[in-house]
Short mmCIF file of C-alpha atoms and ligand atoms in Angstrom, two decimals:
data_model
loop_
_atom_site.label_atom_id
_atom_site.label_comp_id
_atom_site.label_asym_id
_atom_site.label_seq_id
_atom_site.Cartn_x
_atom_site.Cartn_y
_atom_site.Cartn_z
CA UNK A 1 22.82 -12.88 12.47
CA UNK A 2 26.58 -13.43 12.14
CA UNK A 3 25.64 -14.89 8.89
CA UNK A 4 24.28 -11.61 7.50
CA UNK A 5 26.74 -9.37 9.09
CA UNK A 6 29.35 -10.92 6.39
CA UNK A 7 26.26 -10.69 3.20
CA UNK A 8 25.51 -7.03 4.10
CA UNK A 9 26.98 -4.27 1.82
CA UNK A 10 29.24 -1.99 3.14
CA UNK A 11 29.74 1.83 2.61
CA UNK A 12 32.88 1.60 0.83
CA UNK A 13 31.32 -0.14 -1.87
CA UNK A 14 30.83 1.75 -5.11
CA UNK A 15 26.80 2.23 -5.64
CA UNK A 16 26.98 0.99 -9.13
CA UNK A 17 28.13 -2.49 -8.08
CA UNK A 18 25.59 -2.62 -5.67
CA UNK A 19 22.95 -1.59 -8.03
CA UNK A 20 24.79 -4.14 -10.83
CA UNK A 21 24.13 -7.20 -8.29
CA UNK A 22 21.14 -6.41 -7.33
CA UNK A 23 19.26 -3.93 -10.23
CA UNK A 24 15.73 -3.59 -8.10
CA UNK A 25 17.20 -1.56 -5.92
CA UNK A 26 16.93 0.83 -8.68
CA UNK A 27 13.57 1.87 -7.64
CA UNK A 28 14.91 2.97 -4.39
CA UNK A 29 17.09 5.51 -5.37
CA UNK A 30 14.70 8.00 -5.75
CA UNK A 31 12.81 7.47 -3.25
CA UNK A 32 15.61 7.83 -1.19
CA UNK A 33 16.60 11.06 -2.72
CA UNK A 34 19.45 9.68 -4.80
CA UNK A 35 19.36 10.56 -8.30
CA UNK A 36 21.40 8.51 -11.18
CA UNK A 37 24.65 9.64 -12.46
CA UNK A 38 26.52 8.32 -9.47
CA UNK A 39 28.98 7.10 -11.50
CA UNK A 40 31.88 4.94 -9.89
CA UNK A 41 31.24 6.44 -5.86
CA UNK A 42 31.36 4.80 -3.50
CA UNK A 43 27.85 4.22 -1.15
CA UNK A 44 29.17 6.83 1.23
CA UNK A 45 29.80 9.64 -0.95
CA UNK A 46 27.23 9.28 -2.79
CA UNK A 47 24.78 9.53 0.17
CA UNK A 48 26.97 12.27 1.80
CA UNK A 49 26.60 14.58 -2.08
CA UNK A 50 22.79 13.59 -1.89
CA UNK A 51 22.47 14.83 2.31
CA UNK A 52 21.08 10.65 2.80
CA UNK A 53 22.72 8.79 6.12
CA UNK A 54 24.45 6.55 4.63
CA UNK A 55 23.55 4.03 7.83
CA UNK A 56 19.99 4.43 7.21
CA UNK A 57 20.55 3.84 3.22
CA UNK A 58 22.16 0.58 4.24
CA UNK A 59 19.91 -0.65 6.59
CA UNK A 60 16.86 -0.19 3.80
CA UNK A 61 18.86 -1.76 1.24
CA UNK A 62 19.86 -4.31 3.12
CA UNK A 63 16.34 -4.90 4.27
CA UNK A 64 14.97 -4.96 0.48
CA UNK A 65 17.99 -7.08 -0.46
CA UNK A 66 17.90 -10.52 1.99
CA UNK A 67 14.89 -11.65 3.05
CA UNK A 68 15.66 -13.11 6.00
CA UNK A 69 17.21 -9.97 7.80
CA UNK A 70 15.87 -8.35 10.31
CA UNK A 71 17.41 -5.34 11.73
CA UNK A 72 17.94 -5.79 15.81
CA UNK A 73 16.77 -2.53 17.87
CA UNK A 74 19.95 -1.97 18.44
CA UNK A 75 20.63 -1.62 14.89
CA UNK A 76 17.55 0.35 14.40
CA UNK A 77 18.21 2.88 17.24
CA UNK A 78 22.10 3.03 16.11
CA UNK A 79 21.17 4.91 12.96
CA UNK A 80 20.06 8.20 12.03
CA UNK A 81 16.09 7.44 11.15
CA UNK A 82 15.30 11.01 10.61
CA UNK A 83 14.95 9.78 6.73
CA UNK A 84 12.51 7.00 7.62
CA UNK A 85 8.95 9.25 7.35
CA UNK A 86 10.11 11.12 4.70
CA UNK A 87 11.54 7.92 3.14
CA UNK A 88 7.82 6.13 3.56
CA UNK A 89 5.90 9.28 2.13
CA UNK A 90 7.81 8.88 -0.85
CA UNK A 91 7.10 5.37 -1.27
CA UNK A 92 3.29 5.86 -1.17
CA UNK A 93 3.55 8.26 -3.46
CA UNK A 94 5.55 6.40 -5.66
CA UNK A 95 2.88 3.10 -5.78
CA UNK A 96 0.24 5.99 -5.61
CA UNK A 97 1.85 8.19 -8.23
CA UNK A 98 3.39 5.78 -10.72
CA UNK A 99 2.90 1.85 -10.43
CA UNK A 100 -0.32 1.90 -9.67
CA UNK A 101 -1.82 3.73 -12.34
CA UNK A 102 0.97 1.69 -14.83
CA UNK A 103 -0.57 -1.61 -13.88
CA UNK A 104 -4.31 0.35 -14.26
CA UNK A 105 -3.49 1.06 -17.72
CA UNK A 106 -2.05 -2.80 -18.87
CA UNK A 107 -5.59 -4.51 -17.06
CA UNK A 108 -7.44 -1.74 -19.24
CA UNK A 109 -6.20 -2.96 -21.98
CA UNK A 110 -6.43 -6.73 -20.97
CA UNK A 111 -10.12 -5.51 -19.91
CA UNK A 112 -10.83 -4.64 -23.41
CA UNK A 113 -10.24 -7.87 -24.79
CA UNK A 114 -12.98 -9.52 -22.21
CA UNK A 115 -16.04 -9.38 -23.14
CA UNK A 116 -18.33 -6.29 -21.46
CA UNK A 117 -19.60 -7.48 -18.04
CA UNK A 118 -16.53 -9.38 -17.08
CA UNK A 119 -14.29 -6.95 -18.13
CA UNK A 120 -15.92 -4.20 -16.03
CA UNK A 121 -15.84 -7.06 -13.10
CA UNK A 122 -12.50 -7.55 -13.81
CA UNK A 123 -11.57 -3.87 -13.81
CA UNK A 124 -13.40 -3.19 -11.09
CA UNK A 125 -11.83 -5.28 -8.88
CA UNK A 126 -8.24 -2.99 -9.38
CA UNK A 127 -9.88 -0.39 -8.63
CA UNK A 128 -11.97 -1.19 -4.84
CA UNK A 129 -8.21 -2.95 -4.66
CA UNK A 130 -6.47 0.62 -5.40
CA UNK A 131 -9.03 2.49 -2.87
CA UNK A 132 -7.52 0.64 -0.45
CA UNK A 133 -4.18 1.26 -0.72
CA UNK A 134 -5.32 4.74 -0.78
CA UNK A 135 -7.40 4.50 2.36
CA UNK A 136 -3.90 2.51 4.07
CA UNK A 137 -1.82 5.00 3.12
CA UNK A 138 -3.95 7.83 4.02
CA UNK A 139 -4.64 6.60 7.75
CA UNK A 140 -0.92 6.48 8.11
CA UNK A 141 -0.02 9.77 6.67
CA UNK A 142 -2.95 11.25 8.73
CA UNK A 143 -2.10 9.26 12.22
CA UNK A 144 0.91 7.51 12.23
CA UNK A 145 3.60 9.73 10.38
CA UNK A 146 2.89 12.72 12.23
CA UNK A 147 2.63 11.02 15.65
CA UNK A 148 6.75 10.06 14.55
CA UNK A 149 7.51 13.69 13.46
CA UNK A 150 6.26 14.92 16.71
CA UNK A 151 8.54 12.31 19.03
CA UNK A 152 11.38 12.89 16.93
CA UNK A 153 11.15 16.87 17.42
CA UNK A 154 10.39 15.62 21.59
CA UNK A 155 7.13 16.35 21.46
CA UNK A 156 4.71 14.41 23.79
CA UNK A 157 1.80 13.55 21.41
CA UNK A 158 -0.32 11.81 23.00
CA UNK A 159 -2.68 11.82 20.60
CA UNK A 160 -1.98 8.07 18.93
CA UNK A 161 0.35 5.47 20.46
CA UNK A 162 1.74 2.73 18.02
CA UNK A 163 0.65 0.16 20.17
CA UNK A 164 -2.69 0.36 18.22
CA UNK A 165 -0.67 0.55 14.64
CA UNK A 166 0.14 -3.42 14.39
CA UNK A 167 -3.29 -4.25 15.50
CA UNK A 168 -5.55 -2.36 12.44
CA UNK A 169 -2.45 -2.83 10.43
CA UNK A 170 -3.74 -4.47 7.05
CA UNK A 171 -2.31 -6.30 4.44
CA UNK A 172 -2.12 -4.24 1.40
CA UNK A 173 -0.38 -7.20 -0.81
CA UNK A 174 -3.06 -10.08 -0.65
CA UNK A 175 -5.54 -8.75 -3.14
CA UNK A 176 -2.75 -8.26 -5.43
CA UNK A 177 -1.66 -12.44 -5.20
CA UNK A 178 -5.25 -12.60 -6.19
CA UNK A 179 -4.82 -10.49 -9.49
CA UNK A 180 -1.68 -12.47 -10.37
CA UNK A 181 -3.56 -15.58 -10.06
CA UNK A 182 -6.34 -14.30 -12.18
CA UNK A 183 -4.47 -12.62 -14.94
CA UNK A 184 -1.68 -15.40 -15.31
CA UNK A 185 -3.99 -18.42 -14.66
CA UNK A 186 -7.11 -17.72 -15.40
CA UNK A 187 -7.44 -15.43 -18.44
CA UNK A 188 -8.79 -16.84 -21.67
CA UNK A 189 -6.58 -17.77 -24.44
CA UNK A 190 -7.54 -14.95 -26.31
CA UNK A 191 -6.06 -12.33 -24.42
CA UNK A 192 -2.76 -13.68 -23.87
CA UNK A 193 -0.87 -10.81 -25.68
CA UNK A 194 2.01 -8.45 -24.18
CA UNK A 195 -0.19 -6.56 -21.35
CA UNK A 196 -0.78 -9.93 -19.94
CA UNK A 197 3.01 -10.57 -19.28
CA UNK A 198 4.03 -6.94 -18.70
CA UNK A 199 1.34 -6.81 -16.14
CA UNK A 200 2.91 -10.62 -14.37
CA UNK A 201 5.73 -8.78 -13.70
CA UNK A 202 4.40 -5.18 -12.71
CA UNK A 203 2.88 -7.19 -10.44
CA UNK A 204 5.04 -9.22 -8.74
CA UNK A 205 7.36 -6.63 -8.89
CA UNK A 206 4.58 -4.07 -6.69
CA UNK A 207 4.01 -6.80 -4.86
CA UNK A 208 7.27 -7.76 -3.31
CA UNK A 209 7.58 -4.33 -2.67
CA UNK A 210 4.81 -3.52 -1.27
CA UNK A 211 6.00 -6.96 1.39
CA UNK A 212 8.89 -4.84 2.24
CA UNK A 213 7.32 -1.48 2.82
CA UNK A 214 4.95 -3.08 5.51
CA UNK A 215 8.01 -4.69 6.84
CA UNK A 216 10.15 -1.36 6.78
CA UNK A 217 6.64 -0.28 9.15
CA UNK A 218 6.19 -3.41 11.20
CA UNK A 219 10.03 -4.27 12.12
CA UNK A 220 11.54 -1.15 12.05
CA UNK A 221 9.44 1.40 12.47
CA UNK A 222 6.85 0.31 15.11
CA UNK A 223 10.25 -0.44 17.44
CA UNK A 224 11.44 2.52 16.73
CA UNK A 225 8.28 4.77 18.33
CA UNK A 226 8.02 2.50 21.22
CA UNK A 227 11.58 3.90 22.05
CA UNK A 228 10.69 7.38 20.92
CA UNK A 229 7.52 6.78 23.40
CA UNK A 230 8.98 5.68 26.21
CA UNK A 231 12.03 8.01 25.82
CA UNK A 232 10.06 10.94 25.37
CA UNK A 233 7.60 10.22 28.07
CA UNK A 234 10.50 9.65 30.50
CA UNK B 14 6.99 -47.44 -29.83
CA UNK B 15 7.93 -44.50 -30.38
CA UNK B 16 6.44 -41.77 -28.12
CA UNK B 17 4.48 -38.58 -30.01
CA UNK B 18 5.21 -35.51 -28.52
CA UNK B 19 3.73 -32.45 -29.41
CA UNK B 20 5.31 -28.74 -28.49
CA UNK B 21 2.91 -25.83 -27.95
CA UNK B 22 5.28 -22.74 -27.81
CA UNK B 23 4.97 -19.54 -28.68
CA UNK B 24 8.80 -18.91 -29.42
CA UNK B 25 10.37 -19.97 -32.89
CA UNK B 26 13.85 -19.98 -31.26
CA UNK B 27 12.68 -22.18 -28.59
CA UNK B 28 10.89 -24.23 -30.51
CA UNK B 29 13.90 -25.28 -33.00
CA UNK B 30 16.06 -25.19 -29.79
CA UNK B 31 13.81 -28.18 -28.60
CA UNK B 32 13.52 -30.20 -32.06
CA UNK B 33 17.43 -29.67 -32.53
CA UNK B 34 17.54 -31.44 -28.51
CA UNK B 35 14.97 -34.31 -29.21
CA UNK B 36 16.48 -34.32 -33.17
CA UNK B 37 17.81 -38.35 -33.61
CA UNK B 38 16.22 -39.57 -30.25
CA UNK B 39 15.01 -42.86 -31.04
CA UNK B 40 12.44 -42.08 -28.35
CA UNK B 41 10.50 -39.64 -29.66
CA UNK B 42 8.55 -38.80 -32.92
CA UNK B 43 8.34 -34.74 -32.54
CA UNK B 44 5.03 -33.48 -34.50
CA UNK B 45 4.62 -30.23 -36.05
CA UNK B 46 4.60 -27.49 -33.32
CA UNK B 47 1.89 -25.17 -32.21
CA UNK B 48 2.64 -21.65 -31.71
CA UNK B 49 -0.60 -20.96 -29.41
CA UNK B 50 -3.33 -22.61 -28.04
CA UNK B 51 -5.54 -21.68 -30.53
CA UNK B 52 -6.91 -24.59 -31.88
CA UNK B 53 -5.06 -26.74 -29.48
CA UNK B 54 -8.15 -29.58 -28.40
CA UNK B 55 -9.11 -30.07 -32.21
CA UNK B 56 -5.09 -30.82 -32.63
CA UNK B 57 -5.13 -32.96 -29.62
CA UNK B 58 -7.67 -34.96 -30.96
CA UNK B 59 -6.58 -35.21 -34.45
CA UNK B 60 -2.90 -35.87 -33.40
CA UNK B 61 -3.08 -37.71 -30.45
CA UNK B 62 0.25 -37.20 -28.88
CA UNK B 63 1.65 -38.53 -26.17
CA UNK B 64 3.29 -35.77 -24.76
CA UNK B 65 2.60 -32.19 -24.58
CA UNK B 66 5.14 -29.94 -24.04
CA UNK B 67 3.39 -26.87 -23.29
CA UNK B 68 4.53 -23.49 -22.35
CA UNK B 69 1.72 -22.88 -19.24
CA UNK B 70 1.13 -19.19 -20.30
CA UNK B 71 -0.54 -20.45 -22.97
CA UNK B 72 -4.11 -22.53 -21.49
CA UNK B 73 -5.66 -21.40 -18.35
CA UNK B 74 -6.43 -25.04 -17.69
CA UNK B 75 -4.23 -27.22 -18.63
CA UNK B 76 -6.20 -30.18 -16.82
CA UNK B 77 -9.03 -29.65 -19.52
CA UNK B 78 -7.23 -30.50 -22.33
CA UNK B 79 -6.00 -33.79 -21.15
CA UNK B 80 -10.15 -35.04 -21.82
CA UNK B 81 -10.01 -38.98 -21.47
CA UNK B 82 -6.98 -38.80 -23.35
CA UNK B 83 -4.01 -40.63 -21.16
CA UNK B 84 -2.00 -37.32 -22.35
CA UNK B 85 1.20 -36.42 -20.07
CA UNK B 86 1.28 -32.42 -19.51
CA UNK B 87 4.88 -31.31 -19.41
CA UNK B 88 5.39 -27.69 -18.71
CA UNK B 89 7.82 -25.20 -20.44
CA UNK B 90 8.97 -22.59 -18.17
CA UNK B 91 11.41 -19.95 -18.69
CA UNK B 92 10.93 -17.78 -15.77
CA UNK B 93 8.77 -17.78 -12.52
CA UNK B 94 5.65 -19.46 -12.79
CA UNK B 95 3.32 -19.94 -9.92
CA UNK B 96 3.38 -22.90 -7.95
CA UNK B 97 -0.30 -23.88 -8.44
CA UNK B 98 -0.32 -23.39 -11.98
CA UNK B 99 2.90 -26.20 -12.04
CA UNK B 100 0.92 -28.63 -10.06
CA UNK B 101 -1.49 -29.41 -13.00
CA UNK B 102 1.57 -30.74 -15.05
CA UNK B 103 3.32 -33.85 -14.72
CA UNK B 104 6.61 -32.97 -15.03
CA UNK B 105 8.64 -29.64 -15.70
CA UNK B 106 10.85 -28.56 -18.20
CA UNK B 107 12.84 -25.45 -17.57
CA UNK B 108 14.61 -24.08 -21.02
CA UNK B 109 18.14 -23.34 -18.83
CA UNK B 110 18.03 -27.72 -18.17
CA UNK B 111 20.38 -29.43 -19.42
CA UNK B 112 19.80 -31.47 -22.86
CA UNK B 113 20.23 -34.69 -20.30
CA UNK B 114 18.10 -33.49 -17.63
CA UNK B 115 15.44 -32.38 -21.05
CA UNK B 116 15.25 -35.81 -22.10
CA UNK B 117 14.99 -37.35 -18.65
CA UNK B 118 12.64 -35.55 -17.59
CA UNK B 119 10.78 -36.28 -20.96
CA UNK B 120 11.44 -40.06 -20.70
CA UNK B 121 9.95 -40.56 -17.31
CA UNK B 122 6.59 -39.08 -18.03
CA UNK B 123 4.98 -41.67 -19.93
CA UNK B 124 1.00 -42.03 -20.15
CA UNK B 125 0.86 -45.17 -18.35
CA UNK B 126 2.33 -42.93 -15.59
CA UNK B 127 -0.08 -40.48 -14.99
CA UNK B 128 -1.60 -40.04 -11.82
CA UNK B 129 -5.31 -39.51 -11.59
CA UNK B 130 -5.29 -37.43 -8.64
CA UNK B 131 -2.98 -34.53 -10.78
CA UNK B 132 -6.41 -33.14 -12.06
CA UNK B 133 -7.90 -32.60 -8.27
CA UNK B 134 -6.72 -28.95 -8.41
CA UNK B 135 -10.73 -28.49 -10.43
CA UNK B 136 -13.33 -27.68 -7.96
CA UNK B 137 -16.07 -30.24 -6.95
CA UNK B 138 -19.40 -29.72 -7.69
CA UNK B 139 -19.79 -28.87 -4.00
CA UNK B 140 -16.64 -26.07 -4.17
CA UNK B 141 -18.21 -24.58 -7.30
CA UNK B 142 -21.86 -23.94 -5.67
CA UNK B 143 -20.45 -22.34 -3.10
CA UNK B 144 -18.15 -20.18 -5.37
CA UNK B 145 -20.81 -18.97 -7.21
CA UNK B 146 -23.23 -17.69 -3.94
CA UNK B 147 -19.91 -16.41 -2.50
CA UNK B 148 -19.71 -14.07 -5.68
CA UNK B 149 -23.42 -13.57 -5.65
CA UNK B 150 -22.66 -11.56 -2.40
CA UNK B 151 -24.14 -14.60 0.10
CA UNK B 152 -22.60 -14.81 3.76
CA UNK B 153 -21.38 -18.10 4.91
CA UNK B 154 -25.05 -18.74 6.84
CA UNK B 155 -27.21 -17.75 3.68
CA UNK B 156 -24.65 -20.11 1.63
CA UNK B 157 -25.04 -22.45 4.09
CA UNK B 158 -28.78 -22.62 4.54
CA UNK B 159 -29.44 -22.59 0.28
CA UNK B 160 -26.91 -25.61 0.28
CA UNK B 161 -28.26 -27.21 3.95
CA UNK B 162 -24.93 -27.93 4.92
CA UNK B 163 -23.64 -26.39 8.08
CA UNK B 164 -21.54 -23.07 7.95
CA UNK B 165 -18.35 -25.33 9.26
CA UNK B 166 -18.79 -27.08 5.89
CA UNK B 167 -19.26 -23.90 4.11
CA UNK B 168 -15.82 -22.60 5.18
CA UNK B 169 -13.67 -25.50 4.56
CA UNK B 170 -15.22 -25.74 0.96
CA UNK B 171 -14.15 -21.93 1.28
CA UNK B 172 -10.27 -23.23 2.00
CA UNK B 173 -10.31 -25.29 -0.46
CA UNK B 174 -11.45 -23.15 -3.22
CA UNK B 175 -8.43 -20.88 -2.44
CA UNK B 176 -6.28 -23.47 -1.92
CA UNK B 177 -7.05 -24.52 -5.46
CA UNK B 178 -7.42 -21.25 -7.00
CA UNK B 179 -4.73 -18.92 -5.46
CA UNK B 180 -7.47 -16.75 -4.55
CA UNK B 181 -8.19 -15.26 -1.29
CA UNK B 182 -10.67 -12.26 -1.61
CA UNK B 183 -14.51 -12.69 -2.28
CA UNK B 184 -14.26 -9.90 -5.09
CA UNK B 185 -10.90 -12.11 -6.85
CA UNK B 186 -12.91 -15.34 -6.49
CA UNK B 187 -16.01 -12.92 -8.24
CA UNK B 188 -13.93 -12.54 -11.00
CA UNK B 189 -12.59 -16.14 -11.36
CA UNK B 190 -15.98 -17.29 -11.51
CA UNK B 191 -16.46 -14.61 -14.28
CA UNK B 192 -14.09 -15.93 -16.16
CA UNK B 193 -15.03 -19.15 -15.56
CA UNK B 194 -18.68 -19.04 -17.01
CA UNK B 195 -19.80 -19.98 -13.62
CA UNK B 196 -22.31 -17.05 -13.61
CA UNK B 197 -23.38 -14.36 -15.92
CA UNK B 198 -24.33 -10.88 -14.96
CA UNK B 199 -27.94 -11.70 -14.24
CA UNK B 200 -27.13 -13.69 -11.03
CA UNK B 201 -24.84 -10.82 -9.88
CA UNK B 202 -25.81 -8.18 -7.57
FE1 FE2 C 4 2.87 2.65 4.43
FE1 FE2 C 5 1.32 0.13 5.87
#
């Protein structure tokens, strides 16, 4: 822990150097309601101009950046989370919305280079894979994020407890290992064209994202609502 | 004797990059690169290198082209590859080595060197019968009774076939067997 505490960034840093060391943090931004053009502010006015906590921008950032760190629930309940549903919305829509259908349209083309029945097969399989994502997401918009909304406002909902979230919670990455193995391994020769490495690293790129989204839910958020829970029930 | 070594790379820069490396090595007799795997087995055959230095993006299975030929696989990497697609080479070369740690690396693969049990990432026999009724939609009992083995057997075939492959879901290992040739539409659902 001590170890980290001297890696992690800091608000006074300017955003652009951040962003400089470490450019996939890019695809944060907006999903965390910062837009580009931050020029050379620091992390703490930029976040204060775009209405973000600048504690809770850390902590993600942070979380995205070094794999080994894990917030402590100290750390968790120390910070404003009032971004965090709003934060994982966003997220879903943005695999949803825009990589998703991006990686869709590179295996269509790959798909057209196989011949008929395997490319359908091969198609296919994206697209039970993309259902469910879909179905994940949907489950927690429809249970889980509300449930949160309600115990941040005070609310007593009783209606879910979280306690059942890390039980049924799947994992929404494994199918996709399988696609990278099939596209970079196991395609033939003649398809080896620009989709096929375009789509390597849409992949791993979704991928590793889609590691640290379920970790966002499984380390931070689930110990956040057992506090809200308790606290509220109290 | 000098050893042959044959570069299958895509890149022109890389490609001189290499010669202009393994240019005046005493070592090594560098034949006319390929630029894709095209035609790669009829040049294997016809040039009969020692070496190949092979970028892996280029063959799905590298293993295949080695034949009965006492061939040493090198890979060319620039950038991640995946672990399991490294294991079917003998050695690695990665473009931001060294020119020393290039020709070591070449030097210490020779043919007399390679080890037989590099091409064990192919499935058995065993591995691919079960692969193909695990694609035809077959449970672990069904597979187990068409193959009278017991379902214990079934499932660590099952382990190994994604250790091998990388691939964990039935509907991935569907479409490796696809690709594979290991059935055609007709034996699909
Ligand atoms: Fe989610
Ligand atoms: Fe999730």
């Amino acid at each position: 822990m001590k170890d980290f505490k001297s890696r992690l960034f800091s608000s006074e840093a300017r955003l652009s150097d951040l962003i400089t060391a470490y450019p996939s943090l890019l695809s944060l931004l907006t999903r965390l309601d910062i837009s580009l053009g931050f020029g050379d502010r620091s992390i703490a006015d930029v976040c204060e101009a775009s209405g973000v906590d600048t504690g809770f921008f850390l902590l993600i950032c942070n979380v995205y950046t070094f794999n080994n760190y894990i917030p402590s629930t100290a750390a968790i309940l120390g910070t404003d989370m009032t971004g965090l549903v709003p934060y994982l919305e966003k997220s879903h829509r943005y695999y949803v919305d825009k990589r998703l259908p991006h990686i869709e349209r590179h295996l269509d083309a790959i798909a057209q280079k196989l011949s008929g029945r395997i490319g359908q097969v091969f198609i296919s399989f994206f697209k039970e894979y993309k259902k469910e994502v879909e179905a994940h997401f949907a489950h927690e918009e429809r249970d889980v994020f509300p449930h949160i909304r309600a115990l941040m406002t005070g609310e007593r909902d009783k209606t879910y407890s979280i306690g059942e979230f890390l039980h049924t919670h799947s994992d929404i990455e494994g199918k996709l290992d399988d696609l990278l193995n099939i596209v970079f391994k196991y395609l033939p020769p003649q398809v080896d064209d620009d989709n096929v490495l375009d789509v390597v690293y849409d992949i791993l790129r979704l991928s590793e994202d889609l590691k640290k989204h379920t970790f966002i839910e499984e380390k931070i958020m689930v110990p956040l609502v057992k506090h809200l829970e308790k606290a509220v029930l109290s | 004797m000098k050893q042959r070594l044959l570069i299958v790379e895509p890149s022109e820069l890389i490609i001189e990059g290499l010669k202009s490396i393994l240019d005046g090595q005493i070592r090594f007799k560098v034949l006319e690169p390929e630029m894709s795997a095209d035609h790669l087995e009829e040049r294997l055959l016809a040039a009969h290198p020692d070496i190949v230095l092979m970028n892996p993006t280029l063959v799905d299975n590298p293993t295949r082209l080695r034949g009965d030929q006492p061939l040493a696989l090198v890979a060319l990497v620039y950038q991640y590859v995946e672990r399991d697609v490294l294991k079917n080479y003998d050695a690695v070369v990665d473009i931001r080595d060294s020119r020393a740690v290039i020709l070591e690396t070449l030097a210490q693969v020779s043919p007399g060197e390679v080890d037989a049990s590099k091409s064990s990432y192919e499935l058995t026999k065993r591995e691919t019968a079960v692969l193909v009724q695990l694609a035809q939609g077959k449970t672990n009992k069904e597979i187990a009774d068409a193959l009278n083995v017991s379902v214990h057997t079934v499932i660590s075939h099952r382990k190994n076939i994604t250790h091998k492959t990388g691939i964990k879901s039935v509907a991935g290992l569907t479409v490796y067997a696809m690709l594979n040739n290991l059935i055609d539409e007709s034996s699909l659902l």
